[in-house]
mmCIF file of C-alpha atoms in Angstrom:
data_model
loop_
_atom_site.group_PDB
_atom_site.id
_atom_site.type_symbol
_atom_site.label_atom_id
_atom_site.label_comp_id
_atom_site.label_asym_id
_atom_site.label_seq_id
_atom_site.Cartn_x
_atom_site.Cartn_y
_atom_site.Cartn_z
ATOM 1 C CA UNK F 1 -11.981 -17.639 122.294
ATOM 2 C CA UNK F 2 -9.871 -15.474 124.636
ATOM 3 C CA UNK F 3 -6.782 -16.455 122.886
ATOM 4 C CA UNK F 4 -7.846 -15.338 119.223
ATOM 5 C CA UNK F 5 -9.335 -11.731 120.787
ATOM 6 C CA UNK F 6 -5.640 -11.872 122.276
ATOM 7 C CA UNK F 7 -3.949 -12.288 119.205
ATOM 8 C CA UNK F 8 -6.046 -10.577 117.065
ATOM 9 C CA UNK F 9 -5.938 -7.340 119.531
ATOM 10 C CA UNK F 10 -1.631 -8.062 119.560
ATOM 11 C CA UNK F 11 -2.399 -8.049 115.298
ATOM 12 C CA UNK F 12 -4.129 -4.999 115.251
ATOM 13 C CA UNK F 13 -1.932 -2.987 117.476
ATOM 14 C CA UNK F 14 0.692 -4.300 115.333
ATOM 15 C CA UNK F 15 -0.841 -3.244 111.820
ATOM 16 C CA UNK F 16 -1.747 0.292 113.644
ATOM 17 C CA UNK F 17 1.636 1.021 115.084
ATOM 18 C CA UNK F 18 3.567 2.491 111.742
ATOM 19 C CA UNK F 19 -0.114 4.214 111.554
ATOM 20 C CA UNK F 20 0.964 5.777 114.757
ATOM 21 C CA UNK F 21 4.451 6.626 114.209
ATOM 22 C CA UNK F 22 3.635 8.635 111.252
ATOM 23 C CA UNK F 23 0.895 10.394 113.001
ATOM 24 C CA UNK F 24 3.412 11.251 115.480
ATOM 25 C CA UNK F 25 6.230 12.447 112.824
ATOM 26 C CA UNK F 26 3.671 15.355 111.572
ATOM 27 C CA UNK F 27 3.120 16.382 115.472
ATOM 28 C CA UNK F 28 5.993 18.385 116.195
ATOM 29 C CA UNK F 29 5.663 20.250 112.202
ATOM 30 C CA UNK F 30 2.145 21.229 113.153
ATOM 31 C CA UNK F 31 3.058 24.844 113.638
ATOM 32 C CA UNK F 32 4.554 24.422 109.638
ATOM 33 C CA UNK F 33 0.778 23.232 108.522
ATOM 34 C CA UNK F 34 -0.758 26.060 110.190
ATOM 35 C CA UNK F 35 1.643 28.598 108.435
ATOM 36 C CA UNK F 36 -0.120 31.517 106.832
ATOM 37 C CA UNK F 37 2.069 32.484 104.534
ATOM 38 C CA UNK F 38 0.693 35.837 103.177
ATOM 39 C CA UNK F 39 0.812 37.088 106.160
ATOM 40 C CA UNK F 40 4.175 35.855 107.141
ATOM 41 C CA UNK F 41 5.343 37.564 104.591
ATOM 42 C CA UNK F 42 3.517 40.995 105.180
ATOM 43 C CA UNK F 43 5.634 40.735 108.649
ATOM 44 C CA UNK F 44 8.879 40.885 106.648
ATOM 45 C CA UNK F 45 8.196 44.734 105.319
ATOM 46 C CA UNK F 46 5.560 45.986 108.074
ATOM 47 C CA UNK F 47 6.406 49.437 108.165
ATOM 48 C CA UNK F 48 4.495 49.984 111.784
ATOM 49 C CA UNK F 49 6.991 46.942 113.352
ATOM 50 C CA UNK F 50 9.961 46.503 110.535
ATOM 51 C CA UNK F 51 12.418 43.802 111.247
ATOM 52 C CA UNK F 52 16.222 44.907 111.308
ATOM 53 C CA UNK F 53 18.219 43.629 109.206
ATOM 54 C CA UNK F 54 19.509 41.266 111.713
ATOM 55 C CA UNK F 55 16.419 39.858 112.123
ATOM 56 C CA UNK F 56 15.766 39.248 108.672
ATOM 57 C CA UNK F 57 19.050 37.464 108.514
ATOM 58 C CA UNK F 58 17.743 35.610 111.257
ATOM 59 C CA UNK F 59 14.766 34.733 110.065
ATOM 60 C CA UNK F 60 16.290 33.365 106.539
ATOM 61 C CA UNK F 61 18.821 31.100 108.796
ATOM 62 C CA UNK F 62 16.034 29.479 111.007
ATOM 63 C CA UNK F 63 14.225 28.747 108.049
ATOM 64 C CA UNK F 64 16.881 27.562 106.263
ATOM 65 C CA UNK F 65 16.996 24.903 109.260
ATOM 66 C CA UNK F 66 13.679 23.852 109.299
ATOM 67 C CA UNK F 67 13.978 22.702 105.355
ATOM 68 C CA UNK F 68 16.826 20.895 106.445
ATOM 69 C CA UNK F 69 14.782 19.805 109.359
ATOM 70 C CA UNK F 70 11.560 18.514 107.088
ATOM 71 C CA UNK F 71 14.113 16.568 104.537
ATOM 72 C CA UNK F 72 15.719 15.098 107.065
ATOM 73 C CA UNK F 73 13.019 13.643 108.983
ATOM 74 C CA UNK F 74 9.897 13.434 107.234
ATOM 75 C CA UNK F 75 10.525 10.556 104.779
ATOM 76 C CA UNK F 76 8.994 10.638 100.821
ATOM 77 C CA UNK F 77 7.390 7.705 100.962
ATOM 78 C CA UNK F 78 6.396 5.580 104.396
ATOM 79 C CA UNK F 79 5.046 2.005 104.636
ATOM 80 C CA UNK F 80 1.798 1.909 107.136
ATOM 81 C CA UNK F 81 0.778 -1.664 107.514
ATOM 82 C CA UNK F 82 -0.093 -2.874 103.752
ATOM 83 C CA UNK F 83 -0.231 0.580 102.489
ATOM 84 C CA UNK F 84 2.489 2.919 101.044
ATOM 85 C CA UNK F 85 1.719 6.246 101.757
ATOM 86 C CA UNK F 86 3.189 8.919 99.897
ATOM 87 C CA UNK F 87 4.400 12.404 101.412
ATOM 88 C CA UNK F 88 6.517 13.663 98.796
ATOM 89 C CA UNK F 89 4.113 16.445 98.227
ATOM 90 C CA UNK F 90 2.850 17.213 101.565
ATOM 91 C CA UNK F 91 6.934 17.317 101.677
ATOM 92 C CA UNK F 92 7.358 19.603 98.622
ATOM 93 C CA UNK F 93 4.424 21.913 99.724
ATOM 94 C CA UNK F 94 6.141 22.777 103.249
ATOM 95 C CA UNK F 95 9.750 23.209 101.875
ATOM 96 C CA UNK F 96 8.118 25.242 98.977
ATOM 97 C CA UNK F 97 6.950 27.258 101.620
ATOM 98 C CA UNK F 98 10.159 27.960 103.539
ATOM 99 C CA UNK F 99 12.096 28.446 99.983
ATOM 100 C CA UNK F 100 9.216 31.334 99.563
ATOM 101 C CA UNK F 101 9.708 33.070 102.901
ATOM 102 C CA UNK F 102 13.409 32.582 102.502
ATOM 103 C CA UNK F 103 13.552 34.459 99.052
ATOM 104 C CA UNK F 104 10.763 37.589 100.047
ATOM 105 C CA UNK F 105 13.336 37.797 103.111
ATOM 106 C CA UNK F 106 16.298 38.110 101.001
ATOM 107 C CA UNK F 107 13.873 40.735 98.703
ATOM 108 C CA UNK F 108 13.529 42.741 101.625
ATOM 109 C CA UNK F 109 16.883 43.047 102.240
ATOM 110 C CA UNK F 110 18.030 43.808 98.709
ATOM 111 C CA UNK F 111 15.593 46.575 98.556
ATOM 112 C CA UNK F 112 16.929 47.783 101.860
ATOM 113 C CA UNK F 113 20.064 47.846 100.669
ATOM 114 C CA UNK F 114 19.330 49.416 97.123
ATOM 115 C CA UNK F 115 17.383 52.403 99.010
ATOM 116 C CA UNK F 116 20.771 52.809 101.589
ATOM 117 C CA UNK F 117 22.948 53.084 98.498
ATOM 118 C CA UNK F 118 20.475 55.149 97.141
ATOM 119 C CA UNK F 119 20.993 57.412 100.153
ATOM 120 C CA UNK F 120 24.767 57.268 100.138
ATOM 121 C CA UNK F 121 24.797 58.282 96.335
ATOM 122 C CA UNK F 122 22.594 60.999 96.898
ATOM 123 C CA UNK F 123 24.159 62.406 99.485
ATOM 124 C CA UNK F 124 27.592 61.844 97.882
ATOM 125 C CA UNK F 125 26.155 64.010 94.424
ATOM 126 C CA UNK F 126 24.653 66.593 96.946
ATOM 127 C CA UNK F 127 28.763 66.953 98.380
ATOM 128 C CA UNK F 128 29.788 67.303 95.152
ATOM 129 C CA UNK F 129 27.654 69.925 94.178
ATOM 130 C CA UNK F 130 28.733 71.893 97.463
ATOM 131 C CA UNK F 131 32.446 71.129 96.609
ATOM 132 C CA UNK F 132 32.040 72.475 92.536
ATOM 133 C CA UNK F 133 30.523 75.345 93.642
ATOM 134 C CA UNK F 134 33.534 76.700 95.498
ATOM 135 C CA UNK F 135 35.846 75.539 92.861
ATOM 136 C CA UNK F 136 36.166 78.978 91.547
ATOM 137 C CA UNK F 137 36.889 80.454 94.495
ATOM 138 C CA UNK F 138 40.875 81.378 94.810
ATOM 139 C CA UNK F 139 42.776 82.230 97.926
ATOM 140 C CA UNK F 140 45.792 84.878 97.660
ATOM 141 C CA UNK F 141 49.353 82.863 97.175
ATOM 142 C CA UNK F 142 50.727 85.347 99.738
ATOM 143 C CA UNK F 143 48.900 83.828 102.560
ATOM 144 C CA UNK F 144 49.674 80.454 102.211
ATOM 145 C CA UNK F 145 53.097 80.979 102.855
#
């Protein structure tokens, strides 16, 4: 009797080891299935604590990796004992998530960039003005020479 409890324990570790393994390839993404993205993304623009642009480009990179990170080692599809489990879209949702943050990153920074020009133009027209209105202005020939 002790032999078959043996082998049957040995069987069922077995059968509940791939079981484990993909329980343990979600552990160190955990932090990815907690993401709140809303509010991630109200962090990007917070005008009480705005990012630099640094940061921003920063932020884009790292998650830029982790995509990279997710397709690389979370497989579509994974055999656990008899069963094939799919994780294409647990996969899809957390990439889809990344490609979101990603984009309202760049969004911020295009906006940041439009509103700088937006200065510069501004203040270029307000130069101009200055500089047309003493256009008419003429010195005397006599003292230049």
């Amino acid at each position: 009797m002790d032999e078959y409890y043996e082998r049957l324990k040995a069987e069922l570790a077995r059968a509940v080891k791939p079981l484990n393994e993909y329980k343990e390839l979600y552990k160190d993404y955990k932090k990815e299935f907690l993401l709140e993205l809303e509010e991630e993304k109200k962090k990007l623009d917070d005008p009480d604590n705005p990012m630099t642009s640094q940061e921003l480009k920063n932020f884009v990179r790292r998650n830029e990796e982790m995509i990279e990170s997710l397709k690389g080692n979370i497989p579509r599809k994974i055999q656990v004992s008899i069963y094939l489990v799919d994780c294409g879209n647990l996969l899809d949702k957390l990439v889809d998530n990344h490609t979101e943050l990603i984009q309202e990153a760049k969004l911020v920074l295009r906006k940041r960039a439009s509103r700088y020009a937006q200065g510069i133009i501004e203040e270029l027209e307000s130069m101009r003005a200055k500089t047309v209105s003493y256009t008419h202005l003429t010195l005397p020939t006599s003292d230049l020479v």
